[in-house]
CSV table of C-alpha atoms in Angstrom, one decimal:
chain,number,residue,atom,x,y,z
A,1,UNK,CA,-6.0,51.6,-11.3
A,2,UNK,CA,-3.6,49.3,-12.1
A,3,UNK,CA,-2.4,48.9,-9.2
A,4,UNK,CA,-6.0,46.7,-7.9
A,5,UNK,CA,-5.7,45.2,-11.2
A,6,UNK,CA,-2.4,43.9,-10.4
A,7,UNK,CA,-3.4,43.7,-6.6
A,8,UNK,CA,-6.2,41.6,-8.2
A,9,UNK,CA,-4.2,39.5,-10.2
A,10,UNK,CA,-1.4,38.4,-7.7
A,11,UNK,CA,-4.6,38.3,-5.1
A,12,UNK,CA,-6.1,35.1,-7.8
A,13,UNK,CA,-3.4,33.6,-8.9
A,14,UNK,CA,-2.2,33.2,-4.3
A,15,UNK,CA,-5.2,30.2,-5.0
A,16,UNK,CA,-3.3,28.8,-7.3
A,17,UNK,CA,-1.9,25.1,-5.3
A,18,UNK,CA,2.5,25.9,-6.2
A,19,UNK,CA,2.8,21.9,-7.2
A,20,UNK,CA,0.5,19.9,-9.3
A,21,UNK,CA,0.9,17.1,-7.3
A,22,UNK,CA,-1.7,14.3,-8.0
A,23,UNK,CA,-3.6,13.1,-4.3
A,24,UNK,CA,-5.7,11.5,-3.4
A,25,UNK,CA,-7.1,7.9,-2.3
A,26,UNK,CA,-6.7,4.9,-4.3
A,27,UNK,CA,-8.8,1.8,-3.9
A,28,UNK,CA,-7.0,-1.4,-3.3
A,29,UNK,CA,-8.5,-4.8,-2.5
A,30,UNK,CA,-7.2,-7.4,-1.6
A,31,UNK,CA,-8.9,-11.1,-0.5
A,32,UNK,CA,-12.8,-9.0,-0.5
A,33,UNK,CA,-11.1,-6.7,1.9
A,34,UNK,CA,-11.3,-2.8,0.4
A,35,UNK,CA,-8.5,-0.3,1.8
A,36,UNK,CA,-8.3,2.6,1.2
A,37,UNK,CA,-4.7,4.3,0.1
A,38,UNK,CA,-4.1,8.0,0.8
A,39,UNK,CA,-1.5,8.9,-1.3
A,40,UNK,CA,0.3,12.3,-3.6
A,41,UNK,CA,2.8,12.5,-6.3
A,42,UNK,CA,4.0,15.2,-9.2
A,43,UNK,CA,2.2,12.5,-11.5
A,44,UNK,CA,0.3,8.9,-12.6
A,45,UNK,CA,-0.7,6.4,-9.7
A,46,UNK,CA,-1.2,2.7,-12.3
A,47,UNK,CA,-1.6,0.1,-10.3
A,48,UNK,CA,-1.2,-1.0,-6.4
A,49,UNK,CA,-1.0,-4.4,-5.6
A,50,UNK,CA,0.1,-6.4,-2.6
A,51,UNK,CA,3.3,-9.1,-2.7
A,52,UNK,CA,3.1,-11.3,-0.1
A,53,UNK,CA,5.8,-13.0,-1.5
A,54,UNK,CA,7.9,-10.3,-1.0
A,55,UNK,CA,6.1,-8.6,1.7
A,56,UNK,CA,5.6,-5.9,0.5
A,57,UNK,CA,3.6,-2.8,-1.1
A,58,UNK,CA,4.4,-2.6,-5.1
A,59,UNK,CA,3.0,1.4,-6.8
A,60,UNK,CA,2.8,1.2,-10.1
A,61,UNK,CA,3.6,5.4,-11.6
A,62,UNK,CA,3.5,7.3,-15.2
A,63,UNK,CA,4.7,10.6,-16.2
A,64,UNK,CA,6.6,11.4,-12.9
A,65,UNK,CA,8.6,14.9,-12.4
A,66,UNK,CA,11.2,14.4,-10.0
A,67,UNK,CA,9.3,15.3,-6.5
A,68,UNK,CA,8.3,13.9,-3.4
A,69,UNK,CA,6.1,10.6,-3.3
A,70,UNK,CA,3.7,10.2,-0.5
A,71,UNK,CA,1.5,7.6,1.3
A,72,UNK,CA,-0.7,6.2,4.0
A,73,UNK,CA,-0.4,3.1,4.7
A,74,UNK,CA,-3.2,1.3,7.1
A,75,UNK,CA,-1.8,-1.0,9.8
A,76,UNK,CA,-3.8,-3.7,8.5
A,77,UNK,CA,-2.7,-4.1,4.9
A,78,UNK,CA,1.1,-4.1,5.9
A,79,UNK,CA,3.0,-3.2,8.7
A,80,UNK,CA,7.0,-3.3,10.3
A,81,UNK,CA,8.7,-4.9,13.4
A,82,UNK,CA,9.9,-1.4,15.1
A,83,UNK,CA,8.4,0.4,11.8
A,84,UNK,CA,11.6,-0.8,10.4
A,85,UNK,CA,10.6,-0.6,6.2
A,86,UNK,CA,12.3,-0.5,3.0
A,87,UNK,CA,11.5,1.3,0.8
A,88,UNK,CA,12.5,0.9,-3.2
A,89,UNK,CA,12.8,3.6,-6.3
A,90,UNK,CA,12.9,1.4,-9.4
A,91,UNK,CA,14.6,-1.5,-7.3
A,92,UNK,CA,17.3,0.6,-5.6
A,93,UNK,CA,16.9,0.8,-1.8
A,94,UNK,CA,15.9,4.8,-1.3
A,95,UNK,CA,16.2,7.5,2.0
A,96,UNK,CA,12.5,8.2,3.1
A,97,UNK,CA,10.7,9.9,6.4
A,98,UNK,CA,8.3,7.8,7.9
A,99,UNK,CA,5.9,9.6,10.3
A,100,UNK,CA,2.7,7.9,12.4
A,101,UNK,CA,-0.6,9.6,12.3
A,102,UNK,CA,-3.6,7.4,13.9
A,103,UNK,CA,-1.4,4.8,14.5
A,104,UNK,CA,-1.4,4.9,10.8
A,105,UNK,CA,2.4,4.9,9.1
A,106,UNK,CA,2.8,7.6,6.8
A,107,UNK,CA,6.0,7.6,4.4
A,108,UNK,CA,7.6,10.1,1.9
A,109,UNK,CA,10.1,9.1,-0.6
A,110,UNK,CA,12.0,11.5,-3.1
A,111,UNK,CA,11.2,10.7,-6.1
A,112,UNK,CA,12.9,11.3,-9.9
A,113,UNK,CA,12.0,12.2,-13.6
A,114,UNK,CA,10.7,8.7,-15.0
A,115,UNK,CA,10.1,7.0,-11.1
A,116,UNK,CA,8.1,3.5,-12.8
A,117,UNK,CA,8.3,1.2,-9.9
A,118,UNK,CA,8.1,2.1,-5.8
A,119,UNK,CA,8.2,-1.1,-3.2
A,120,UNK,CA,7.1,-0.3,0.2
A,121,UNK,CA,8.7,-3.8,3.0
A,122,UNK,CA,7.2,-4.5,5.5
A,123,UNK,CA,7.4,-7.6,8.2
A,124,UNK,CA,3.9,-8.3,7.8
A,125,UNK,CA,1.2,-8.0,4.7
A,126,UNK,CA,-2.6,-8.7,5.3
A,127,UNK,CA,-2.7,-13.1,4.3
A,128,UNK,CA,-2.7,-14.7,1.7
A,129,UNK,CA,-5.5,-16.7,2.8
A,130,UNK,CA,-7.9,-16.3,5.7
A,131,UNK,CA,-7.1,-17.9,9.4
A,132,UNK,CA,-11.0,-19.3,8.0
A,133,UNK,CA,-9.8,-21.7,6.1
A,134,UNK,CA,-7.0,-22.9,8.2
A,135,UNK,CA,-9.6,-23.4,11.0
A,136,UNK,CA,-11.7,-25.5,8.3
A,137,UNK,CA,-9.1,-28.0,6.8
A,138,UNK,CA,-7.8,-28.1,11.0
A,139,UNK,CA,-10.9,-29.8,11.7
A,140,UNK,CA,-11.3,-32.1,7.8
A,141,UNK,CA,-7.5,-33.4,8.8
A,142,UNK,CA,-9.9,-34.1,12.5
A,143,UNK,CA,-12.8,-36.1,11.4
A,144,UNK,CA,-10.3,-37.8,8.9
A,145,UNK,CA,-8.3,-39.3,11.4
A,146,UNK,CA,-11.1,-40.2,13.1
A,147,UNK,CA,-13.5,-41.6,10.9
A,148,UNK,CA,-9.7,-43.3,9.8
A,149,UNK,CA,-9.3,-44.9,13.7
A,150,UNK,CA,-13.1,-46.0,14.4
A,151,UNK,CA,-14.2,-49.6,13.3
A,152,UNK,CA,-16.5,-48.2,11.0
A,153,UNK,CA,-16.5,-50.8,7.7
A,154,UNK,CA,-16.6,-47.9,5.5
A,155,UNK,CA,-13.2,-46.8,6.6
A,156,UNK,CA,-11.0,-50.0,6.8
């Protein structure tokens, strides 16, 4: 009877995860475009943000335990030529493992206790201005040049 109870408890414990890592999908909106970023971390994600100047994805963390951080990045959001990403953990360059699934890079990086920020640097991020705005500006400049070259009295 004791053996049956022991085996039942042991069987029930086998369904519990060995790690209590938080996993999910972070919804990131950039330039009115929505991206779903799958991740896994033994801690909490505070925020994710694209930095156009440094061509990187910034990830803020809280209550982190020593573990591995995993994230899958949509190529429309951030990419790197020849998959040459650079990963900074709290400002220091870190080793990471890169794999590709469904043409999206997936990055695994070891993190230590109390890690606060991970920065994934690529060579291209989603453009700050959509190409449609550049087209409108080009048309407006062209029309201005054409109108000033015309012989209309308003533009003299």
